[in-house]
Coordinates of C-alpha atoms in Angstrom, one line a residue:
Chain A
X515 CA 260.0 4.1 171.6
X516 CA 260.1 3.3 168.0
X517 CA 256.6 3.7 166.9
X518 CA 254.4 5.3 169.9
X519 CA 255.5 8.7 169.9
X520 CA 254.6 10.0 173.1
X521 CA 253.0 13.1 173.6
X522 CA 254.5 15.0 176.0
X523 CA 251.9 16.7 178.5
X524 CA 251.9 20.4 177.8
X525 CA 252.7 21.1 181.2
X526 CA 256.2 20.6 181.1
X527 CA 257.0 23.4 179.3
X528 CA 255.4 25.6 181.7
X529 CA 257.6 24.1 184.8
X530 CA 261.0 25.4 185.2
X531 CA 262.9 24.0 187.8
X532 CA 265.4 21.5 186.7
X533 CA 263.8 18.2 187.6
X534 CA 261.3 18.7 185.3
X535 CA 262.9 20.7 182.7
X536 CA 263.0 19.6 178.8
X537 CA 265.6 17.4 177.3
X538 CA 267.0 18.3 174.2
X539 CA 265.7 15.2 171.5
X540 CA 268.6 13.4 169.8
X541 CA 266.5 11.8 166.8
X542 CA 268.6 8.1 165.3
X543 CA 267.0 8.3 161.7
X544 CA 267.7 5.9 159.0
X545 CA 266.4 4.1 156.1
X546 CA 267.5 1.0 157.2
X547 CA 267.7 -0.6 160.8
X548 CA 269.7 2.9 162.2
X549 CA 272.4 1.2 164.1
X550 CA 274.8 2.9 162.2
X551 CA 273.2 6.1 163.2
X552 CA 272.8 5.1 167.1
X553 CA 275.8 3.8 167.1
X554 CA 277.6 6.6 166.2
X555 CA 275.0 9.3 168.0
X556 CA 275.3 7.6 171.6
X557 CA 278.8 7.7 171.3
X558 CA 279.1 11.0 170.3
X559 CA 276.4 11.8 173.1
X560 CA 278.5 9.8 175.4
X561 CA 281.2 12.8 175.0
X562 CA 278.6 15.1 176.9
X563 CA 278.0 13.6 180.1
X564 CA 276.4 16.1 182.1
X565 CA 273.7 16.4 179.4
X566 CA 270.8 13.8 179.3
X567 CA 269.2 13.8 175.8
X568 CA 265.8 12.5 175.0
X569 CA 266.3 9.5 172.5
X570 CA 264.3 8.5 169.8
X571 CA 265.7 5.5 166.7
X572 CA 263.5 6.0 163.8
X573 CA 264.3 3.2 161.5
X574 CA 263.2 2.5 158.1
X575 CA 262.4 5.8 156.7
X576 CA 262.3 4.5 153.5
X577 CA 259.4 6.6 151.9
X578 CA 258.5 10.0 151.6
X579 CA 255.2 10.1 153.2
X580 CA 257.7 8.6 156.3
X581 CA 260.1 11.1 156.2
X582 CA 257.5 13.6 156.1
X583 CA 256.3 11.9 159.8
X584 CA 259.5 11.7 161.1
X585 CA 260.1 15.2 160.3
X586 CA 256.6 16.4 162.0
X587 CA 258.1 14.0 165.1
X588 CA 261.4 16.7 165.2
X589 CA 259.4 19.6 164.6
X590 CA 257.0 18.5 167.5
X591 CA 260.1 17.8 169.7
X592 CA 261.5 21.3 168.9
X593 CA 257.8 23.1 169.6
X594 CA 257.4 21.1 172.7
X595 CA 260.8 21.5 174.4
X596 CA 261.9 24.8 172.5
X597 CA 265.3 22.9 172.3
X598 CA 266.3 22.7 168.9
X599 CA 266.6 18.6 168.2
X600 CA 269.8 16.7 167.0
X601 CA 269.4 14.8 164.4
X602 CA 272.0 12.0 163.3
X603 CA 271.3 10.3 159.9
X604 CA 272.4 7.8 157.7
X605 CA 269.7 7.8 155.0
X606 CA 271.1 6.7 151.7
X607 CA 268.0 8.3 149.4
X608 CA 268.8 11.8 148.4
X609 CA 265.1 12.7 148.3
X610 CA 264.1 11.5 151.4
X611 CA 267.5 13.1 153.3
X612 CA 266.5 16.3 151.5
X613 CA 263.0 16.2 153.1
X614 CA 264.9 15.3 156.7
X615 CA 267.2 18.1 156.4
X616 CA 264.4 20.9 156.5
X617 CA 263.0 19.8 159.7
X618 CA 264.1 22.5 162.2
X619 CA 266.8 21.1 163.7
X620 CA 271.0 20.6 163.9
X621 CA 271.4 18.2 161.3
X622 CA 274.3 16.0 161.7
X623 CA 274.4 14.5 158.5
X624 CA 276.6 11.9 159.4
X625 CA 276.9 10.1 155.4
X626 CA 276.6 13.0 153.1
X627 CA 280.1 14.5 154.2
X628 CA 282.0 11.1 154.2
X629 CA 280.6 9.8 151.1
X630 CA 281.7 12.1 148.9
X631 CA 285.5 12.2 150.6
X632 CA 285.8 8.6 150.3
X633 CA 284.7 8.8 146.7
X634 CA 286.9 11.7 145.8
X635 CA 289.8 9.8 147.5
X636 CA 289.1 6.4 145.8
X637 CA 288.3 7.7 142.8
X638 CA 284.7 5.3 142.8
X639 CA 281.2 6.8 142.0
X640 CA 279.5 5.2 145.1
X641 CA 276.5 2.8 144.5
X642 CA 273.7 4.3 147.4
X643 CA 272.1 1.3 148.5
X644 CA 270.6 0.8 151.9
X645 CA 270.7 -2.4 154.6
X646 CA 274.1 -3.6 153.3
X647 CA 275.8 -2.8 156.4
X648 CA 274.7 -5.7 158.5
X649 CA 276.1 -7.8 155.5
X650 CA 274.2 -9.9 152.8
X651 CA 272.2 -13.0 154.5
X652 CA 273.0 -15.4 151.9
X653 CA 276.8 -15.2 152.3
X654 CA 278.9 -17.5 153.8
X655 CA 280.1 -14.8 156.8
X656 CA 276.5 -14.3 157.6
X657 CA 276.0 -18.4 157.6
X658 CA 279.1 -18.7 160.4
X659 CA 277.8 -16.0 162.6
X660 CA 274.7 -17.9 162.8
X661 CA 276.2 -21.4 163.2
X662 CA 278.2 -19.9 166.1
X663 CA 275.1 -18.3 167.8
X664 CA 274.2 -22.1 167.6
X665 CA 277.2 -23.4 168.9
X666 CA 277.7 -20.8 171.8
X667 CA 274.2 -22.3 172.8
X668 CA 274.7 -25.7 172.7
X669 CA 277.8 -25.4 174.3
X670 CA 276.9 -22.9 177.2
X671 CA 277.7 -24.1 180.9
X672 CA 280.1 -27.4 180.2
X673 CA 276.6 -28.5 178.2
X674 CA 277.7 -31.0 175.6
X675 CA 281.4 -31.0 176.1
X676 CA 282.4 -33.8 173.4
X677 CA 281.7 -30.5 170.7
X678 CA 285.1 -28.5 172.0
X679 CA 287.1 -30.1 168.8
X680 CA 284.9 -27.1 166.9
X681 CA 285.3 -24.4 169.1
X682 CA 287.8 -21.4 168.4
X683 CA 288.0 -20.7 172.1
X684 CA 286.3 -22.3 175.4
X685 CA 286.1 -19.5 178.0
X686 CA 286.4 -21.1 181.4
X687 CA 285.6 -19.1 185.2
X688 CA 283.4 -19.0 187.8
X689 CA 280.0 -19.2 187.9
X690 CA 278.8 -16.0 187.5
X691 CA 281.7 -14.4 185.6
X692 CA 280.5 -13.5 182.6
X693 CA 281.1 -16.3 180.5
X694 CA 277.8 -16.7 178.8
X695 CA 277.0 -13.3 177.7
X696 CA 280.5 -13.1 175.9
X697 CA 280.5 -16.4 174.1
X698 CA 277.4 -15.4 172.7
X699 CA 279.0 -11.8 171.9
X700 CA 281.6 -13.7 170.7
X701 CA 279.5 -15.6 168.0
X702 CA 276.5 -13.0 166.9
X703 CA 279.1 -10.0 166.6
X704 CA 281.9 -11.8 165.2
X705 CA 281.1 -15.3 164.3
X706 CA 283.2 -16.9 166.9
X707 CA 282.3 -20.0 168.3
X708 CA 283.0 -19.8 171.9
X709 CA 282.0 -22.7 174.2
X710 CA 282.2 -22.3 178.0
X711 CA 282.9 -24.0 181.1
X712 CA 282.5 -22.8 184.6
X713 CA 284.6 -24.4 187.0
X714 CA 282.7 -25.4 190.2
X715 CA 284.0 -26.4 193.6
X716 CA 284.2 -30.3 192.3
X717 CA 286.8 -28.8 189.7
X718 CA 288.7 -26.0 191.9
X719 CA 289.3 -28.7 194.5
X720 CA 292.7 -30.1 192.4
X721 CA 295.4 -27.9 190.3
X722 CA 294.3 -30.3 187.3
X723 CA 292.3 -29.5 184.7
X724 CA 288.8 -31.1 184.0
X725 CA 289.1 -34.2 182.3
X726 CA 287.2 -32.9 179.1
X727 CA 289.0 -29.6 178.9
X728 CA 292.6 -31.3 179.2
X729 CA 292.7 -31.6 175.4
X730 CA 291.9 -28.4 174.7
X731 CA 294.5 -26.6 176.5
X732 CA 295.3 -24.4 174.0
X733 CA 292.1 -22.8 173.5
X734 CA 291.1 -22.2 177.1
X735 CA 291.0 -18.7 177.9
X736 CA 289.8 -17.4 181.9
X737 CA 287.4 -15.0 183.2
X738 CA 288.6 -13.3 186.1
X739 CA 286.5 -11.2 188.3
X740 CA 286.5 -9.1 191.7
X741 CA 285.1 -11.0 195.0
X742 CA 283.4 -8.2 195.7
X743 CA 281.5 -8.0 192.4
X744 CA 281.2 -12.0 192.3
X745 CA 279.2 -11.7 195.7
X746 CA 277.2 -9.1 194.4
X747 CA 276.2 -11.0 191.8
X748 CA 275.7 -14.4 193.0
X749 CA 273.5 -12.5 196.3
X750 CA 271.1 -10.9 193.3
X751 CA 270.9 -14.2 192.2
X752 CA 270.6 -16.4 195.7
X753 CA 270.6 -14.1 198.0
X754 CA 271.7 -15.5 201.6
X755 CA 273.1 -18.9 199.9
X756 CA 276.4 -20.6 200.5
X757 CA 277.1 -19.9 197.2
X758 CA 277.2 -16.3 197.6
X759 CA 278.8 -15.7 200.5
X760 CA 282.0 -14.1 200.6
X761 CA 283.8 -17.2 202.4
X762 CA 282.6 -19.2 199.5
X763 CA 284.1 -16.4 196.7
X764 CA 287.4 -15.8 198.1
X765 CA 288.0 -19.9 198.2
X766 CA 287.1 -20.0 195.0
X767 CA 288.8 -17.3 193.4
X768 CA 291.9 -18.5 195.3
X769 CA 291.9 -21.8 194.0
X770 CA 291.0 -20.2 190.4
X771 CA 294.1 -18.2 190.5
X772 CA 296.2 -21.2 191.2
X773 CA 294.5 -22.8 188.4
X774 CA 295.2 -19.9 185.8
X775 CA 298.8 -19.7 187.1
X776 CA 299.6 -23.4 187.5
X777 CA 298.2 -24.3 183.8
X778 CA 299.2 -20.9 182.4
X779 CA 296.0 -20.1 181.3
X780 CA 295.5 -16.8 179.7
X781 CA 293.0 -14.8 181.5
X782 CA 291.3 -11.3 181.9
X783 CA 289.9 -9.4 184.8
X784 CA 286.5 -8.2 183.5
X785 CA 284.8 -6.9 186.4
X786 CA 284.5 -3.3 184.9
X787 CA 283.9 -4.7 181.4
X788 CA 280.9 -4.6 179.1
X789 CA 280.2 -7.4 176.9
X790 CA 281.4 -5.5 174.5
X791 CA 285.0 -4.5 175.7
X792 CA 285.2 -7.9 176.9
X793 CA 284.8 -9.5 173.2
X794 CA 287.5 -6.9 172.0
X795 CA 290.2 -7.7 174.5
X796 CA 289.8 -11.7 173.7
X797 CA 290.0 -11.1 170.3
X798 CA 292.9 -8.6 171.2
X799 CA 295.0 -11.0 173.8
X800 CA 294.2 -14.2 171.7
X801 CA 294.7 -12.8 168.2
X802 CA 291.7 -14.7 167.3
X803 CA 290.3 -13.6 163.4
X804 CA 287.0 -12.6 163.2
X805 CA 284.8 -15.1 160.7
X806 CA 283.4 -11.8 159.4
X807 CA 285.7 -9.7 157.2
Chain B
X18 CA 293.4 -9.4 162.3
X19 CA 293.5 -7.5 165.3
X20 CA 296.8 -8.7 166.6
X21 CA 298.8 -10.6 163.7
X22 CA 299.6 -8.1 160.6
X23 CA 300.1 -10.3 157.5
X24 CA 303.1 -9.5 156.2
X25 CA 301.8 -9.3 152.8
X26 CA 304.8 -11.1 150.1
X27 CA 306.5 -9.1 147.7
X28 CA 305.1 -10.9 144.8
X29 CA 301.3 -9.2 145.4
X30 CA 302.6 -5.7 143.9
X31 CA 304.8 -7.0 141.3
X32 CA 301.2 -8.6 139.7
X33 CA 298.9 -6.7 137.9
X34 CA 296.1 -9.1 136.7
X35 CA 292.5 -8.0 138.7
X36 CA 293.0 -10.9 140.7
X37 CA 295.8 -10.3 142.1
X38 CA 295.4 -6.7 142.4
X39 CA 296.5 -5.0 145.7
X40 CA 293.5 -4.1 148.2
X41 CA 293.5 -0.3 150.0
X42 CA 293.3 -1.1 153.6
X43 CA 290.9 0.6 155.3
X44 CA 291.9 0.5 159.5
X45 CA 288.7 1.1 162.0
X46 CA 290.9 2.6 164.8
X47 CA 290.0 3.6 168.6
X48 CA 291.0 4.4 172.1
X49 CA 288.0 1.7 173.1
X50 CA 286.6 -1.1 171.4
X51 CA 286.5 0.6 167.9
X52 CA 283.3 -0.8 167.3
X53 CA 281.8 2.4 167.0
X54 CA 284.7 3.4 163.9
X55 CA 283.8 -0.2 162.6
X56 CA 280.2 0.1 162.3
X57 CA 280.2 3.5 160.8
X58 CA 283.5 2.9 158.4
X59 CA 281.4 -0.7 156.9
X60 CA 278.4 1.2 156.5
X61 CA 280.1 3.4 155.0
X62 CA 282.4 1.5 152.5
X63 CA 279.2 -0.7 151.9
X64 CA 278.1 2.0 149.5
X65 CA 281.1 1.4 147.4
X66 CA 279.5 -2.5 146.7
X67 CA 281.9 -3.0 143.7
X68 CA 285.4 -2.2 145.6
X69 CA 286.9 -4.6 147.9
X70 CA 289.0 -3.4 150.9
X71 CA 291.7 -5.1 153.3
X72 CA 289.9 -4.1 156.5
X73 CA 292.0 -4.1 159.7
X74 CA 290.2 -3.1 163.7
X75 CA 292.9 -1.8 166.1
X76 CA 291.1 -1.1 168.9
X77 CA 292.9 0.3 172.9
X78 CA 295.0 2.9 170.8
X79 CA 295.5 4.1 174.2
X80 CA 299.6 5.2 174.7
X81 CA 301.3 7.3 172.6
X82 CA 303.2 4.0 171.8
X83 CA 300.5 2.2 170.5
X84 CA 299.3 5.1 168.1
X85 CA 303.1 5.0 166.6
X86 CA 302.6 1.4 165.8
X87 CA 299.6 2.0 164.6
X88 CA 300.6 4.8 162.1
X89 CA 303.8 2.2 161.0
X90 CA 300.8 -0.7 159.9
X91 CA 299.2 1.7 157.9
X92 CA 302.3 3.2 156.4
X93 CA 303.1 -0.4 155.7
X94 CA 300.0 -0.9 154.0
X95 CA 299.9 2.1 151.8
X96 CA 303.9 0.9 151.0
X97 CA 303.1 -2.1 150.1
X98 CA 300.2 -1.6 148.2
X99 CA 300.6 1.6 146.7
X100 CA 297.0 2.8 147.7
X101 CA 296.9 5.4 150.1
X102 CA 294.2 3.7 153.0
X103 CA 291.2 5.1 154.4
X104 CA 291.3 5.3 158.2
X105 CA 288.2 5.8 160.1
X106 CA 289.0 6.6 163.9
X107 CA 286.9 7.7 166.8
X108 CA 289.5 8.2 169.5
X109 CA 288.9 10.9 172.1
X110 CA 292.6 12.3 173.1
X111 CA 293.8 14.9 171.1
X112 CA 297.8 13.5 171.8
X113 CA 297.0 10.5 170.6
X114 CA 294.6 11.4 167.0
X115 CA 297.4 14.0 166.3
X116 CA 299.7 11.1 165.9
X117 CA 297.3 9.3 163.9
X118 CA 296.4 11.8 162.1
X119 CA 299.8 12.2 160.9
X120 CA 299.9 8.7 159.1
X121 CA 299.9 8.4 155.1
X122 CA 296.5 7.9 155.0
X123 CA 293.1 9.4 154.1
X124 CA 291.9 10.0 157.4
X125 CA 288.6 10.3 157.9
X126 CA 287.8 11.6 161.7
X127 CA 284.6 11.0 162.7
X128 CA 284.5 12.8 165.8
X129 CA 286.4 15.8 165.8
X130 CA 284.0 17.8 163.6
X131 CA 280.4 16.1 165.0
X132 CA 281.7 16.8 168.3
X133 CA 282.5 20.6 167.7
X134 CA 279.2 21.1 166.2
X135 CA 277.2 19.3 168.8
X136 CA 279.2 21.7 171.2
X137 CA 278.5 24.6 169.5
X138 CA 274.7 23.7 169.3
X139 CA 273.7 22.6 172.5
X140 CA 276.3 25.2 174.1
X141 CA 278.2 22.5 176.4
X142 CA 281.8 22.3 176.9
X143 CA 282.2 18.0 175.9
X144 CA 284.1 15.9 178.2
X145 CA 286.0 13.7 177.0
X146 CA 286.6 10.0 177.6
X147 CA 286.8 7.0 176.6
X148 CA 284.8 3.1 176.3
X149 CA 281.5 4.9 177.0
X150 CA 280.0 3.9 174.4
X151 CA 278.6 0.6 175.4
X152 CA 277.2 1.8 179.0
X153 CA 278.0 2.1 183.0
X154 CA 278.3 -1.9 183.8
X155 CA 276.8 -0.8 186.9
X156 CA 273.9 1.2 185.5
X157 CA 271.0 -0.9 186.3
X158 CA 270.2 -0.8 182.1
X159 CA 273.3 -2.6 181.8
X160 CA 272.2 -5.4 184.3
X161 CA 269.0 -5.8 182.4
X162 CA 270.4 -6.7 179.5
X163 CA 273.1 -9.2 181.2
X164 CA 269.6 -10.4 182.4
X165 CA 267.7 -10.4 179.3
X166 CA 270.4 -12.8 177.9
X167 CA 269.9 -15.5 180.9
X168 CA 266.1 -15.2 180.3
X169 CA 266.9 -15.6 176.4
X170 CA 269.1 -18.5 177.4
X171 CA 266.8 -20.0 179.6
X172 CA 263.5 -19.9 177.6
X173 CA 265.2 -21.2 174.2
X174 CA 263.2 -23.5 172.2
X175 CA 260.5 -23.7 174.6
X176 CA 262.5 -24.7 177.2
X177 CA 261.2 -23.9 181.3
X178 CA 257.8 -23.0 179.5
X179 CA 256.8 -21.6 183.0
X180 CA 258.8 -19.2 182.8
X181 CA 256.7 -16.9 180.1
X182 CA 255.2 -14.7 182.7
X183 CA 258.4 -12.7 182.7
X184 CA 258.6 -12.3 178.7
X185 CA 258.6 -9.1 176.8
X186 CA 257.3 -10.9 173.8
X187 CA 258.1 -14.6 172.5
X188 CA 258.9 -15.9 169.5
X189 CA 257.0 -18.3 167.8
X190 CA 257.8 -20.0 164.5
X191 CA 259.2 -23.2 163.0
X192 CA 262.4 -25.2 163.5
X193 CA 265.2 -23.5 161.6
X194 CA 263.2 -19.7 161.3
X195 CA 265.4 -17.8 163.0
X196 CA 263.9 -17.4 166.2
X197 CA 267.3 -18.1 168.6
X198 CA 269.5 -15.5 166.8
X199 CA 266.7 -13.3 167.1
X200 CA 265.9 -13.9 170.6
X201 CA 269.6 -13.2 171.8
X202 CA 270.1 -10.6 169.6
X203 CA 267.1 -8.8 171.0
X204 CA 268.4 -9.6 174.9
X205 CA 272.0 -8.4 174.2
X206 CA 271.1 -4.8 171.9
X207 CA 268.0 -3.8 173.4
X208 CA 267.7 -5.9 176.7
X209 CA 264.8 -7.1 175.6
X210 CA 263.2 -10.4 177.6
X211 CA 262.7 -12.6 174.5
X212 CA 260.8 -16.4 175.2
X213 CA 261.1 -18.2 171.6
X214 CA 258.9 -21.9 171.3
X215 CA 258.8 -23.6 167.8
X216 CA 255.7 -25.2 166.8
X217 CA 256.6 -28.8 165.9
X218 CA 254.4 -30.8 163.9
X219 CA 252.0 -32.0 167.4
X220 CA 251.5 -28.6 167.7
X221 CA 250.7 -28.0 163.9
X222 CA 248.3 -30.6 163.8
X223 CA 245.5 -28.4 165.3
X224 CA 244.8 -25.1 164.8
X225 CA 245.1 -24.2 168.4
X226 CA 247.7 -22.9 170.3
X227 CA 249.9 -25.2 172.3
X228 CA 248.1 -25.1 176.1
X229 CA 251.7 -23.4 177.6
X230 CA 251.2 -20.0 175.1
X231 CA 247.7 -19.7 175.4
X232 CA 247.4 -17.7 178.3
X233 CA 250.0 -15.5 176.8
X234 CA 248.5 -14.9 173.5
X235 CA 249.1 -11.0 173.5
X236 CA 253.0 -11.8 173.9
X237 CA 253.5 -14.1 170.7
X238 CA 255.1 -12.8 167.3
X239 CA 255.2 -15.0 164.7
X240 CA 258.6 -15.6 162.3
X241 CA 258.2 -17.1 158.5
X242 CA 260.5 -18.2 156.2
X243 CA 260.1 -19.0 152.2
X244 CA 259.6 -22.9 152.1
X245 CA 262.8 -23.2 149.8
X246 CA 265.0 -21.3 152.0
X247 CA 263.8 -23.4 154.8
X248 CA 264.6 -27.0 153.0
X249 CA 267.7 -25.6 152.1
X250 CA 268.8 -24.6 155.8
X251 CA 267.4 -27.9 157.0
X252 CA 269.3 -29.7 154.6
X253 CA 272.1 -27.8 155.7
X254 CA 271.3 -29.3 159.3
X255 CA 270.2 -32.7 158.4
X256 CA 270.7 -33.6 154.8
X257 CA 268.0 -36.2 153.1
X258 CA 266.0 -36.0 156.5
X259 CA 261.7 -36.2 156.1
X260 CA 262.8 -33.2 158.7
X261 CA 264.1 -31.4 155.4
X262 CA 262.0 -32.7 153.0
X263 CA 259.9 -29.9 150.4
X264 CA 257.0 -31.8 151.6
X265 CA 257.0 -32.0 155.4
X266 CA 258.3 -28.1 154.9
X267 CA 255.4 -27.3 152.6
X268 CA 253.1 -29.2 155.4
X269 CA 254.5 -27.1 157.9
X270 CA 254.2 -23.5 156.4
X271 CA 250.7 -24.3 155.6
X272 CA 249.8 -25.1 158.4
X273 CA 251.7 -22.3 161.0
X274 CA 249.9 -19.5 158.2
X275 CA 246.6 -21.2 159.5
X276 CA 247.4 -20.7 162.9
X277 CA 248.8 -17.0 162.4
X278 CA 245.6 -16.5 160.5
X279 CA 242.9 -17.8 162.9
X280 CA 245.1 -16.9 166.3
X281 CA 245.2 -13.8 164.8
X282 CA 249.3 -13.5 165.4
X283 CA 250.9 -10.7 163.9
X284 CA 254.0 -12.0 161.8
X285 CA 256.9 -11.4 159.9
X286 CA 258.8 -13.0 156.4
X287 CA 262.7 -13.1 158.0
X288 CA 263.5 -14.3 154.7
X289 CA 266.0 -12.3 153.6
X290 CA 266.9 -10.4 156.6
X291 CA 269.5 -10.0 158.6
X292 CA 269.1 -10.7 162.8
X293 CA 269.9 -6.7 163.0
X294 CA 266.8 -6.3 160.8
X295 CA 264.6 -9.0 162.4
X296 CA 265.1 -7.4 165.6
X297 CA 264.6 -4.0 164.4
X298 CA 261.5 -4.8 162.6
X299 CA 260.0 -6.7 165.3
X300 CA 260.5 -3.3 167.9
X301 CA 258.8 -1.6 164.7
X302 CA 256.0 -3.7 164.3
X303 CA 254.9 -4.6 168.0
X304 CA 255.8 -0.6 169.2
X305 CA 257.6 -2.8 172.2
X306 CA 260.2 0.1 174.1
X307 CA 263.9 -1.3 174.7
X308 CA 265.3 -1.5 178.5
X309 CA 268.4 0.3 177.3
X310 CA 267.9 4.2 176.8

């Protein structure tokens, strides 16, 4: 997707009926990595539901001779769909936006407009520079999010649990809740180290706590997750197994519950949750502070 | 910082010395996760490099309630500071921006002018809701990533080396070259089945390729690292090991350029990147499409 540019047979121009019809391009164009920009553009996208767009990321357009391609790549798009393309940009280089901006398409230039409020507001010429936003590698913030990408690792699935005196929070839940991809959410996004811990049937068979998570108390927090989901889940994974049935769920999400309520263990139901909103509402219920600023 | 406002003491705006010198806040504010409003607001203030802001995320401004809390913290802030804040928001009810909007603040909407003009062009009425940024849970690109992330887990540091037949591409380097950020970061963003196997000094000592990768030549990317950033994260790791010595690292570099040489693997200085611009790069360089549309 980023560097084969596929070229679209000529025939789908010619059909007409709706399955085959063109999608509109949405171009992510950017002289650094273009998150910023696809960020931004599939969210805004996101707003039009009943559309579907045909996505390209171009990142590091950082010369002219490549803004020149990427601007024969929206002109091809146009000519080949006869939809006029969207383009969403964050390119710093005046030049090289100038050179983007003639292509024949809407150009949602998503910087130029901003820039130049924030300055006027703040009363700061800004200093263009590109591939600041992901923050500078040699800086301490940069250093934490990496040590907690290491940390989440080493202390995934109860792994290693004499580590928990370093951990900012030890998500705890059954197997198959979503504890993994969140700690390591958790630590690349925000520099969080999150260990976690999934409570089996060995553990759900008593009120009490695990023996190594009984000092940590305080920095448990619980995944909580539909049985009906949780089945789903465990059948993609074992499909016909003990440990997927339904039986087997709703005895452990029972005695889960009772653990949650009995220790008061802060938890969240995250069966409609992406990674993403899951992260946020920890941060959120725990008032946990990010290592990033 | 998403839950406890400092209450900043008096004594902050009766100083006048640089040092001391009040920050404008800037708030990154949304009816979902905000992570859209936070990516494009740092971007954004990253091209003001010599001015530091108080950054503060409120994310689930969802009830009119909320929003009037929200618009009290950044009163307070521009009260207490003097400096009238920047707020970047992305929230999709009109009821609830209104409110926000009405704040003493700089207020810099994202969406409600991109949206308009995206309307306008592509001649659809938008829908509007919330928390779609991040994807359907259910949509099976949203499983591939969960899954991506269990492979990336699973075939870390050349662990479960059977495993490889299932790899989008795997990451080869040496101890400490960023290959396990990268390899998550590529599972969780792009859903991309990353394998990652450093070459430790038995492997170094021939010019060969360990017997595990060889069938999967066509897979491998290679990561480097400048030999004095790599003793210096090593000695970060294990101070006054032979592990983090100049010499064993010097050893080691040598000899992995001889492998990418001869194996012919293509490669990349991480250096002074960023695992956002690792990630991108190696999608750049290897033309490799992303599971997630």
């Amino acid at each position: 997707m980023y560097v084969h540019t596929p070229t679209p047979s000529q025939k789908i121009s010619d059909k007409s009926d709706s399955l085959t019809a063109p999608l509109r391009s949405a171009f992510f164009i950017s002289d650094g990595t273009a998150i910023t920009a696809e960020t931004l553009g599939r969210s805004l996208l996101s707003q039009f539901g009943n559309v579907k767009f045909d996505i390209k990321v171009i990142p590091y357009v950082d010369t002219i001779e490549l803004a020149h391609q990427a601007v024969m790549r929206i002109n091809d798009a146009h000519r080949l769909s006869g939809l006029k393309p969207l383009v969403f940009d964050t390119i710093v280089s005046d030049e090289i936006r100038t050179i983007i901006n003639a292509a024949t398409a809407t150009n949602l230039d998503i910087y130029e407009g901003l820039i130049n409020r924030i300055a006027t507001e703040i009363n700061e010429i800004p200093n263009p520079h590109t591939g600041m936003a992901h923050g500078d590698v040699d800086s301490e913030d940069y250093k934490a999010r990496i040590d907690a990408v290491h940390y989440a690792l080493d202390n995934d699935d109860g792994a290693r649990t004499n580590h928990y005196d370093g951990a900012d929070i030890i998500l705890v839940g059954l197997s198959r809740s979503g504890k993994t991809p969140t700690s390591l959410y958790l630590a690349l996004q925000f520099g969080i180290r999150a260990a976690n811990y999934p409570l089996t049937e060995d553990d759900l068979n008593t009120s009490n706590l695990p023996k190594v998570l009984q000092p940590y108390h305080h920095k448990l927090f619980g995944l909580t997750i539909d049985t009906e989901r949780l089945v789903r889940i465990r059948q993609e994974r074992k499909a016909g197994s003990r440990y997927a049935s339904l039986a087997q769920c709703q005895e452990e999400q029972r005695a889960i519950q009772a653990i949650y309520t009995t220790q008061k263990i802060p938890n969240l139901n995250v069966s409609e949750m992406s990674v993403e909103e899951i992260a946020t509402r920890i941060l959120q219920m725990t008032g946990m502070t990010r290592r990033i600023i």
